[in-house]
Tab-separated table of N, CA, C and O in Angstrom:
chain	number	residue	atom	x	y	z
R	15	MET	N	76.518	25.211	79.758
R	15	MET	CA	75.546	25.045	78.751
R	15	MET	C	74.166	25.400	79.470
R	15	MET	O	73.980	24.522	80.529
R	16	ASP	N	73.175	26.019	78.858
R	16	ASP	CA	72.107	26.050	79.461
R	16	ASP	C	71.063	24.866	79.280
R	16	ASP	O	71.506	23.949	78.256
R	17	TYR	N	69.870	24.713	79.787
R	17	TYR	CA	69.229	23.724	79.840
R	17	TYR	C	68.395	23.443	78.527
R	17	TYR	O	68.450	22.451	78.089
R	18	ASP	N	68.028	24.350	77.821
R	18	ASP	CA	67.404	24.270	76.498
R	18	ASP	C	68.316	23.839	75.426
R	18	ASP	O	67.919	22.941	74.705
R	19	LYS	N	69.630	24.244	75.405
R	19	LYS	CA	70.685	23.720	74.750
R	19	LYS	C	70.847	22.306	74.892
R	19	LYS	O	71.091	21.331	73.821
R	20	PHE	N	70.972	21.855	76.096
R	20	PHE	CA	71.029	20.698	76.554
R	20	PHE	C	70.143	19.486	76.044
R	20	PHE	O	70.126	18.589	75.366
R	21	LEU	N	68.594	20.093	76.095
R	21	LEU	CA	67.522	19.293	75.657
R	21	LEU	C	67.661	19.040	74.034
R	21	LEU	O	67.455	18.102	73.540
R	22	LYS	N	68.175	20.158	73.243
R	22	LYS	CA	68.250	19.964	71.927
R	22	LYS	C	69.378	19.085	71.475
R	22	LYS	O	69.079	18.145	70.634
R	23	ASN	N	70.373	19.078	72.235
R	23	ASN	CA	71.483	18.093	71.868
R	23	ASN	C	70.979	16.738	72.235
R	23	ASN	O	71.345	15.660	71.519
R	24	LEU	N	70.179	16.485	73.328
R	24	LEU	CA	69.901	15.077	73.823
R	24	LEU	C	68.682	14.625	72.692
R	24	LEU	O	68.834	13.602	72.369
R	25	ALA	N	67.893	15.724	72.216
R	25	ALA	CA	66.912	15.182	71.193
R	25	ALA	C	67.520	14.800	69.884
R	25	ALA	O	67.272	13.828	69.093
R	26	LYS	N	68.873	15.377	69.407
R	26	LYS	CA	69.494	14.999	68.212
R	26	LYS	C	70.170	13.783	68.377
R	26	LYS	O	70.021	12.823	67.638
R	27	ALA	N	70.831	13.503	69.496
R	27	ALA	CA	71.283	12.155	70.046
R	27	ALA	C	70.350	10.947	69.882
R	27	ALA	O	70.722	9.935	69.216
R	28	TYR	N	69.111	11.344	70.358
R	28	TYR	CA	68.105	10.230	70.257
R	28	TYR	C	67.493	10.209	68.912
R	28	TYR	O	67.472	8.867	68.472
R	29	LEU	N	67.384	10.976	68.057
R	29	LEU	CA	67.096	11.019	66.688
R	29	LEU	C	68.216	10.115	65.949
R	29	LEU	O	67.777	9.158	65.039
R	30	VAL	N	69.618	10.328	66.017
R	30	VAL	CA	70.447	9.561	65.430
R	30	VAL	C	70.436	8.189	66.065
R	30	VAL	O	70.539	7.005	65.136
R	31	MET	N	70.131	7.848	67.223
R	31	MET	CA	69.992	6.325	67.634
R	31	MET	C	68.713	5.966	67.101
R	31	MET	O	68.793	4.537	66.443
R	32	ILE	N	67.601	6.496	66.922
R	32	ILE	CA	66.386	5.932	66.243
R	32	ILE	C	66.633	5.754	64.810
R	32	ILE	O	66.290	4.539	64.339
R	33	VAL	N	67.508	6.495	64.150
R	33	VAL	CA	67.782	6.237	62.653
R	33	VAL	C	68.701	5.058	62.633
R	33	VAL	O	68.363	3.975	61.592
R	34	PHE	N	69.602	4.839	63.270
R	34	PHE	CA	70.528	3.545	63.297
R	34	PHE	C	69.733	2.271	63.789
R	34	PHE	O	69.851	1.334	63.026
R	35	ALA	N	68.768	2.557	64.694
R	35	ALA	CA	67.842	1.221	65.110
R	35	ALA	C	67.204	0.950	63.876
R	35	ALA	O	66.956	-0.265	63.490
R	36	ILE	N	66.561	1.857	63.066
R	36	ILE	CA	65.589	1.740	61.923
R	36	ILE	C	66.539	0.667	60.846
R	36	ILE	O	66.002	-0.317	60.231
R	37	ILE	N	67.735	1.400	60.568
R	37	ILE	CA	68.533	0.876	59.512
R	37	ILE	C	68.869	-0.745	59.975
R	37	ILE	O	68.977	-1.498	59.141
R	38	PHE	N	69.216	-0.762	61.139
R	38	PHE	CA	69.721	-2.191	61.752
R	38	PHE	C	68.270	-3.087	61.685
R	38	PHE	O	68.600	-4.371	61.121
R	39	LEU	N	67.198	-2.743	61.872
R	39	LEU	CA	65.970	-3.499	61.871
R	39	LEU	C	65.648	-3.906	60.482
R	39	LEU	O	65.139	-4.942	60.046
R	40	LEU	N	65.650	-2.958	59.461
R	40	LEU	CA	65.370	-3.123	58.131
R	40	LEU	C	66.466	-3.954	57.421
R	40	LEU	O	65.891	-4.858	56.669
R	41	ARG	N	67.623	-3.913	57.636
R	41	ARG	CA	68.666	-4.958	57.272
R	41	ARG	C	68.379	-6.424	57.583
R	41	ARG	O	68.475	-7.438	56.780
R	42	GLY	N	67.908	-6.554	58.864
R	42	GLY	CA	67.493	-7.958	59.164
R	42	GLY	C	68.504	-8.716	59.711
R	42	GLY	O	69.728	-8.373	59.478
R	43	ARG	N	68.256	-9.996	60.038
R	43	ARG	CA	69.218	-10.901	60.627
R	43	ARG	C	69.248	-12.003	59.723
R	43	ARG	O	68.193	-12.346	59.019
R	44	PRO	N	70.288	-12.793	59.637
R	44	PRO	CA	70.335	-13.935	58.856
R	44	PRO	C	69.259	-14.803	59.350
R	44	PRO	O	69.055	-14.927	60.582
R	45	SER	N	68.654	-15.498	58.392
R	45	SER	CA	67.421	-16.526	58.664
R	45	SER	C	68.111	-17.831	58.467
R	45	SER	O	69.103	-18.112	57.830
R	46	ARG	N	67.227	-18.905	58.781
R	46	ARG	CA	67.456	-20.308	58.515
R	46	ARG	C	66.519	-20.942	57.799
R	46	ARG	O	65.318	-20.575	57.987
R	47	VAL	N	66.834	-21.506	56.760
R	47	VAL	CA	65.778	-22.145	55.701
R	47	VAL	C	66.156	-23.691	55.832
R	47	VAL	O	67.211	-24.110	55.987
R	48	LYS	N	65.136	-24.518	55.308
R	48	LYS	CA	65.032	-26.000	55.146
R	48	LYS	C	64.510	-26.350	53.800
R	48	LYS	O	63.474	-25.998	53.721
R	49	ASP	N	65.143	-27.179	53.178
R	49	ASP	CA	64.857	-27.618	52.029
R	49	ASP	C	64.276	-26.513	51.020
R	49	ASP	O	63.325	-26.687	50.218
R	50	TYR	N	65.068	-25.353	50.832
R	50	TYR	CA	64.680	-24.287	49.868
R	50	TYR	C	64.838	-24.712	48.465
R	50	TYR	O	66.182	-24.806	48.296
R	51	LYS	N	63.975	-24.709	47.732
R	51	LYS	CA	64.155	-25.021	46.249
R	51	LYS	C	64.803	-24.174	45.465
R	51	LYS	O	64.103	-23.116	45.251
R	52	LEU	N	65.907	-24.059	44.548
R	52	LEU	CA	66.275	-23.277	43.883
R	52	LEU	C	65.847	-23.753	42.486
R	52	LEU	O	65.887	-22.784	41.597
R	53	SER	N	65.867	-25.023	42.086
R	53	SER	CA	65.289	-25.433	41.030
R	53	SER	C	64.809	-26.783	41.138
R	53	SER	O	64.837	-27.212	42.344
R	54	GLU	N	64.451	-27.662	40.133
R	54	GLU	CA	63.889	-28.872	40.485
R	54	GLU	C	65.075	-29.900	41.060
R	54	GLU	O	64.828	-30.903	41.651
R	55	ASP	N	66.448	-29.574	40.580
R	55	ASP	CA	67.352	-30.613	41.082
R	55	ASP	C	68.210	-29.972	42.265
R	55	ASP	O	69.305	-30.630	42.694
R	56	ILE	N	67.948	-28.748	42.666
R	56	ILE	CA	69.088	-28.145	43.663
R	56	ILE	C	67.994	-27.675	44.782
R	56	ILE	O	66.927	-26.823	44.832
R	57	THR	N	68.427	-28.029	46.017
R	57	THR	CA	67.909	-27.709	47.331
R	57	THR	C	69.146	-27.205	48.356
R	57	THR	O	70.042	-27.720	48.311
R	58	TYR	N	68.543	-26.210	48.962
R	58	TYR	CA	69.634	-25.629	49.963
R	58	TYR	C	68.991	-25.683	51.448
R	58	TYR	O	67.631	-25.269	51.458
R	59	SER	N	69.676	-25.901	52.264
R	59	SER	CA	69.299	-26.014	53.801
R	59	SER	C	70.363	-25.372	54.610
R	59	SER	O	71.501	-25.741	54.440
R	60	GLY	N	69.974	-24.142	55.266
R	60	GLY	CA	71.186	-23.574	56.103
R	60	GLY	C	70.616	-22.006	56.354
R	60	GLY	O	69.565	-21.601	56.394
R	61	GLU	N	71.725	-21.184	56.452
R	61	GLU	CA	71.447	-19.975	56.929
R	61	GLU	C	71.623	-19.082	55.662
R	61	GLU	O	72.076	-19.311	54.515
R	62	MET	N	70.863	-17.880	55.551
R	62	MET	CA	70.658	-17.079	54.554
R	62	MET	C	70.678	-15.675	54.956
R	62	MET	O	70.020	-15.334	56.265
R	63	ASP	N	71.267	-14.670	54.288
R	63	ASP	CA	71.322	-13.410	54.797
R	63	ASP	C	70.640	-12.673	53.346
R	63	ASP	O	71.131	-12.450	52.421
R	64	GLY	N	69.215	-12.302	53.682
R	64	GLY	CA	68.554	-11.715	52.642
R	64	GLY	C	68.072	-13.021	51.660
R	64	GLY	O	67.626	-13.838	52.066
R	65	LYS	N	68.562	-12.807	50.441
R	65	LYS	CA	68.466	-13.844	49.411
R	65	LYS	C	69.781	-14.565	48.963
R	65	LYS	O	69.761	-15.257	48.056
R	66	LYS	N	70.751	-14.443	49.861
R	66	LYS	CA	72.053	-15.043	49.545
R	66	LYS	C	72.239	-16.047	50.736
R	66	LYS	O	72.025	-15.828	51.806
R	67	PHE	N	73.049	-17.129	50.290
R	67	PHE	CA	73.523	-18.161	51.314
R	67	PHE	C	74.409	-17.683	52.188
R	67	PHE	O	75.502	-16.651	51.474
R	68	TYR	N	74.395	-17.834	53.309
R	68	TYR	CA	75.542	-17.138	54.402
R	68	TYR	C	75.775	-18.096	55.509
R	68	TYR	O	74.698	-18.518	56.124
R	69	GLY	N	76.936	-18.283	55.767
R	69	GLY	CA	77.118	-19.178	57.018
R	69	GLY	C	77.220	-20.554	56.797
R	69	GLY	O	77.554	-20.994	55.553
R	70	GLN	N	76.790	-21.563	57.575
R	70	GLN	CA	76.763	-23.018	57.611
R	70	GLN	C	75.677	-23.327	56.778
R	70	GLN	O	74.417	-22.835	56.773
R	71	GLY	N	75.782	-24.352	55.725
R	71	GLY	CA	74.565	-24.874	54.850
R	71	GLY	C	74.975	-26.004	54.172
R	71	GLY	O	76.156	-26.503	54.147
R	72	ALA	N	73.957	-26.529	53.511
R	72	ALA	CA	74.120	-27.740	52.637
R	72	ALA	C	73.366	-27.691	51.587
R	72	ALA	O	72.200	-27.185	51.520
R	73	LEU	N	74.057	-27.849	50.276
R	73	LEU	CA	73.604	-27.668	48.974
R	73	LEU	C	73.495	-29.006	48.319
R	73	LEU	O	74.497	-29.616	48.163
R	74	LEU	N	72.274	-29.350	47.954
R	74	LEU	CA	72.060	-30.772	47.495
R	74	LEU	C	71.575	-30.651	45.969
R	74	LEU	O	70.716	-30.079	45.513
R	75	THR	N	72.515	-31.336	45.025
R	75	THR	CA	72.090	-31.365	43.863
R	75	THR	C	71.926	-32.789	43.143
R	75	THR	O	72.210	-33.725	44.077
R	76	LYS	N	71.554	-32.930	41.956
R	76	LYS	CA	71.527	-34.232	41.566
R	76	LYS	C	72.887	-35.019	41.436
R	76	LYS	O	72.940	-36.282	41.415
R	77	ASP	N	74.016	-34.346	41.421
R	77	ASP	CA	75.411	-34.972	41.299
R	77	ASP	C	75.955	-35.125	42.722
R	77	ASP	O	76.906	-35.873	42.772
R	78	GLY	N	75.388	-34.478	43.917
R	78	GLY	CA	76.148	-34.758	45.176
R	78	GLY	C	75.521	-33.472	46.214
R	78	GLY	O	74.596	-32.911	45.839
R	79	LEU	N	76.150	-33.720	47.110
R	79	LEU	CA	75.879	-32.671	48.225
R	79	LEU	C	77.321	-31.981	48.720
R	79	LEU	O	78.441	-32.770	49.064
R	80	TYR	N	77.114	-30.718	48.858
R	80	TYR	CA	78.209	-29.793	49.491
R	80	TYR	C	77.724	-29.464	50.841
R	80	TYR	O	76.678	-28.955	50.944
R	81	LYS	N	78.306	-29.649	51.875
R	81	LYS	CA	78.330	-28.976	53.384
R	81	LYS	C	79.174	-28.310	53.690
R	81	LYS	O	80.457	-28.736	53.591
R	82	GLY	N	79.184	-27.093	53.900
R	82	GLY	CA	80.204	-26.086	54.508
R	82	GLY	C	79.737	-24.705	54.566
R	82	GLY	O	78.635	-24.443	54.880
R	83	ASN	N	80.578	-23.848	54.408
R	83	ASN	CA	80.565	-22.476	54.623
R	83	ASN	C	80.107	-21.759	53.470
R	83	ASN	O	80.595	-22.342	52.129
R	84	PHE	N	79.406	-20.819	53.305
R	84	PHE	CA	78.866	-19.801	52.205
R	84	PHE	C	79.075	-18.387	52.845
R	84	PHE	O	79.032	-18.027	53.918
R	85	LYS	N	79.396	-17.651	51.776
R	85	LYS	CA	79.494	-16.074	51.929
R	85	LYS	C	79.015	-15.395	50.561
R	85	LYS	O	79.446	-15.578	49.619
R	86	ASP	N	78.084	-14.581	50.890
R	86	ASP	CA	77.642	-13.740	49.627
R	86	ASP	C	76.739	-14.743	48.646
R	86	ASP	O	77.121	-14.410	47.364
R	87	GLY	N	76.545	-15.781	48.913
R	87	GLY	CA	75.788	-16.684	47.996
R	87	GLY	C	76.730	-17.868	47.480
R	87	GLY	O	76.432	-18.586	46.400
R	88	LEU	N	77.964	-17.741	47.809
R	88	LEU	CA	79.063	-18.515	47.112
R	88	LEU	C	79.636	-19.546	48.244
R	88	LEU	O	79.778	-19.038	49.389
R	89	MET	N	80.272	-20.484	47.768
R	89	MET	CA	80.815	-21.465	48.583
R	89	MET	C	82.247	-20.908	49.169
R	89	MET	O	82.976	-20.225	48.149
R	90	GLU	N	82.509	-20.781	50.440
R	90	GLU	CA	83.750	-20.263	50.865
R	90	GLU	C	84.309	-20.806	51.899
R	90	GLU	O	83.470	-21.253	52.863
R	91	GLY	N	85.552	-21.038	52.335
R	91	GLY	CA	86.183	-21.549	53.391
R	91	GLY	C	86.019	-23.026	53.418
R	91	GLY	O	86.027	-23.665	52.463
R	92	ASP	N	86.025	-23.655	54.588
R	92	ASP	CA	85.960	-25.138	54.749
R	92	ASP	C	84.583	-25.585	54.184
R	92	ASP	O	83.702	-25.275	54.329
R	93	GLY	N	84.701	-26.907	53.632
R	93	GLY	CA	83.672	-27.567	53.211
R	93	GLY	C	83.958	-28.968	52.506
R	93	GLY	O	85.112	-29.076	52.224
R	94	VAL	N	82.966	-29.664	52.292
R	94	VAL	CA	83.101	-31.050	51.805
R	94	VAL	C	81.800	-31.265	50.581
R	94	VAL	O	80.809	-30.967	50.961
R	95	TYR	N	82.510	-31.558	49.486
R	95	TYR	CA	81.588	-31.948	48.431
R	95	TYR	C	81.536	-33.509	48.403
R	95	TYR	O	82.545	-33.969	48.088
R	96	ILE	N	80.350	-34.253	48.571
R	96	ILE	CA	80.312	-35.635	48.441
R	96	ILE	C	79.511	-35.912	47.155
R	96	ILE	O	78.518	-35.913	46.787
R	97	GLY	N	80.461	-36.638	46.232
R	97	GLY	CA	79.891	-37.242	44.774
R	97	GLY	C	79.614	-38.690	45.071
R	97	GLY	O	79.653	-39.285	46.178
R	98	ASP	N	79.083	-39.392	43.948
R	98	ASP	CA	79.037	-40.613	44.115
R	98	ASP	C	80.102	-41.592	44.462
R	98	ASP	O	80.029	-42.495	45.192
R	99	ASP	N	81.416	-41.257	43.876
R	99	ASP	CA	82.562	-42.041	44.145
R	99	ASP	C	83.799	-41.362	44.752
R	99	ASP	O	84.791	-41.811	44.644
R	100	TYR	N	83.542	-40.163	45.173
R	100	TYR	CA	84.643	-39.283	45.782
R	100	TYR	C	84.021	-38.197	46.807
R	100	TYR	O	82.922	-38.003	46.892
R	101	TYR	N	84.960	-37.812	47.489
R	101	TYR	CA	84.684	-36.735	48.367
R	101	TYR	C	85.761	-35.467	48.014
R	101	TYR	O	86.958	-35.830	47.758
R	102	TYR	N	85.338	-34.178	47.888
R	102	TYR	CA	86.217	-33.094	47.633
R	102	TYR	C	86.093	-32.377	48.829
R	102	TYR	O	85.129	-31.807	49.221
R	103	ILE	N	87.399	-32.332	49.457
R	103	ILE	CA	87.545	-31.591	50.594
R	103	ILE	C	88.231	-30.367	50.782
R	103	ILE	O	89.484	-30.370	50.154
R	104	ARG	N	87.877	-29.204	51.294
R	104	ARG	CA	88.449	-28.150	51.427
R	104	ARG	C	88.616	-27.684	53.010
R	104	ARG	O	87.654	-27.651	53.601
R	105	LYS	N	89.745	-27.754	53.668
R	105	LYS	CA	90.019	-27.410	54.880
R	105	LYS	C	91.189	-26.549	55.090
R	105	LYS	O	92.467	-26.951	54.674
R	106	GLY	N	90.780	-25.317	55.446
R	106	GLY	CA	91.916	-24.271	55.713
R	106	GLY	C	92.433	-23.947	54.209
R	106	GLY	O	91.788	-23.701	53.260
R	107	LYS	N	93.829	-24.152	53.989
R	107	LYS	CA	94.443	-23.890	52.778
R	107	LYS	C	94.657	-25.055	51.885
R	107	LYS	O	95.140	-25.074	50.837
R	108	ASP	N	94.241	-26.402	52.460
R	108	ASP	CA	94.452	-27.381	51.909
R	108	ASP	C	93.063	-27.962	51.012
R	108	ASP	O	91.987	-27.826	51.501
R	109	THR	N	93.386	-28.640	49.981
R	109	THR	CA	92.206	-29.126	49.110
R	109	THR	C	92.586	-30.583	48.605
R	109	THR	O	93.697	-30.876	48.190
R	110	TYR	N	91.643	-31.499	49.009
R	110	TYR	CA	91.927	-32.956	48.794
R	110	TYR	C	90.864	-33.375	47.942
R	110	TYR	O	89.595	-33.104	47.975
R	111	ILE	N	91.081	-34.487	47.186
R	111	ILE	CA	89.902	-35.407	46.642
R	111	ILE	C	90.252	-36.822	47.116
R	111	ILE	O	91.291	-37.431	47.152
R	112	LYS	N	89.131	-37.501	47.862
R	112	LYS	CA	89.416	-38.914	48.360
R	112	LYS	C	88.404	-39.816	47.531
R	112	LYS	O	87.139	-39.401	47.705
R	113	TYR	N	88.928	-40.707	46.826
R	113	TYR	CA	87.993	-41.582	46.087
R	113	TYR	C	87.445	-42.813	47.057
R	113	TYR	O	88.248	-43.123	47.950
R	114	ASN	N	86.580	-43.345	46.874
R	114	ASN	CA	85.993	-44.389	47.752
R	114	ASN	C	86.743	-45.621	47.634
R	114	ASN	O	86.859	-46.436	48.725
R	115	ASP	N	87.511	-45.733	46.595
R	115	ASP	CA	88.534	-46.858	46.656
R	115	ASP	C	89.823	-46.634	47.257
R	115	ASP	O	90.762	-47.538	47.281
R	116	GLY	N	90.025	-45.510	48.058
R	116	GLY	CA	91.184	-45.351	48.965
R	116	GLY	C	92.232	-44.286	48.530
R	116	GLY	O	92.903	-44.068	49.126
R	117	ARG	N	92.080	-44.031	47.150
R	117	ARG	CA	93.115	-42.981	46.500
R	117	ARG	C	92.849	-41.690	47.241
R	117	ARG	O	91.709	-41.191	47.329
R	118	ILE	N	93.875	-40.903	47.558
R	118	ILE	CA	93.776	-39.524	47.995
R	118	ILE	C	94.700	-38.581	47.257
R	118	ILE	O	95.940	-38.902	46.805
R	119	PHE	N	94.168	-37.647	46.559
R	119	PHE	CA	94.959	-36.627	45.922
R	119	PHE	C	94.899	-35.084	46.632
R	119	PHE	O	93.783	-34.961	47.156
R	120	ARG	N	95.970	-34.607	46.588
R	120	ARG	CA	96.034	-33.373	47.200
R	120	ARG	C	96.327	-32.085	46.212
R	120	ARG	O	97.367	-32.533	45.464
R	121	LYS	N	95.838	-30.963	46.174
R	121	LYS	CA	96.095	-30.015	45.182
R	121	LYS	C	97.233	-29.276	45.620
R	121	LYS	O	97.129	-28.723	46.857
R	122	ASP	N	98.386	-29.082	44.784
R	122	ASP	CA	99.435	-28.344	45.194
R	122	ASP	C	99.564	-27.167	44.020
R	122	ASP	O	99.948	-27.592	43.104
R	123	LYS	N	99.175	-26.068	44.534
R	123	LYS	CA	99.206	-24.852	43.574
R	123	LYS	C	98.221	-25.301	42.417
R	123	LYS	O	97.017	-25.356	42.667
R	124	ASP	N	98.638	-25.665	41.173
R	124	ASP	CA	97.658	-25.802	40.190
R	124	ASP	C	97.765	-27.426	39.552
R	124	ASP	O	97.020	-27.547	38.671
R	125	LYS	N	98.261	-28.188	40.264
R	125	LYS	CA	98.352	-29.649	40.094
R	125	LYS	C	97.934	-30.537	41.107
R	125	LYS	O	98.019	-30.044	42.364
R	126	TRP	N	97.536	-31.832	40.940
R	126	TRP	CA	97.025	-32.823	41.768
R	126	TRP	C	98.127	-33.732	41.989
R	126	TRP	O	98.482	-34.218	40.921
R	127	GLU	N	98.283	-33.976	43.266
R	127	GLU	CA	99.411	-35.088	43.406
R	127	GLU	C	98.846	-36.105	44.376
R	127	GLU	O	98.097	-35.673	45.446
R	128	GLN	N	99.061	-37.400	44.009
R	128	GLN	CA	98.630	-38.532	44.989
R	128	GLN	C	99.551	-38.456	46.195
R	128	GLN	O	100.699	-38.473	46.180
R	129	VAL	N	98.790	-38.626	47.303
R	129	VAL	CA	99.310	-38.446	48.670
R	129	VAL	C	99.115	-39.702	49.427
R	129	VAL	O	100.149	-40.102	50.295
R	130	ASP	N	98.352	-40.832	48.980
R	130	ASP	CA	98.386	-42.061	49.604
R	130	ASP	C	97.972	-42.857	48.725
R	130	ASP	O	97.201	-43.037	48.024
R	131	GLU	N	98.768	-44.036	48.605
R	131	GLU	CA	98.505	-45.379	47.681
R	131	GLU	C	97.254	-46.018	48.156
R	131	GLU	O	96.972	-46.060	49.241
R	132	LYS	N	96.628	-46.697	47.309
R	132	LYS	CA	95.443	-47.346	47.313
R	132	LYS	C	95.876	-48.642	48.257
R	132	LYS	O	97.038	-49.285	48.082
R	133	ARG	N	95.138	-48.904	49.413
R	133	ARG	CA	95.548	-49.934	50.384
R	133	ARG	C	94.803	-50.999	50.184
R	133	ARG	O	93.624	-51.103	49.832
R	134	GLU	N	95.431	-52.208	50.065
R	134	GLU	CA	94.627	-53.428	49.803
R	134	GLU	C	94.246	-54.357	51.100
R	134	GLU	O	94.337	-55.681	51.197
R	135	ASP	N	94.073	-53.648	52.321
R	135	ASP	CA	93.873	-54.486	53.507
R	135	ASP	C	92.492	-54.378	53.975
R	135	ASP	O	91.472	-54.471	53.503
């Protein structure tokens, strides 16, 4: 390969790298927000990718608080929703509701089953 051909190929390689770097920089990195108001009653704190919730975050509503994972703006994976008198827990493939009075229910396919009796101690 002669020197001129080598320089042309090197220039093409640099051009391709510059284009990929520009695309990467324009896409941006996930950012972190605190107390981001979606409406009068809904606030989000956590990671965002563009304008979508992404990664770890907390969504506060007038009815309760969700802490957990988000992907593409939606709740996904593990998380806990804390209501006035219950906790809704998703961990792995298991989903539970735990009431403040001690009752615990586990979701099995499409129905809920009580897994722990109310304790009086």
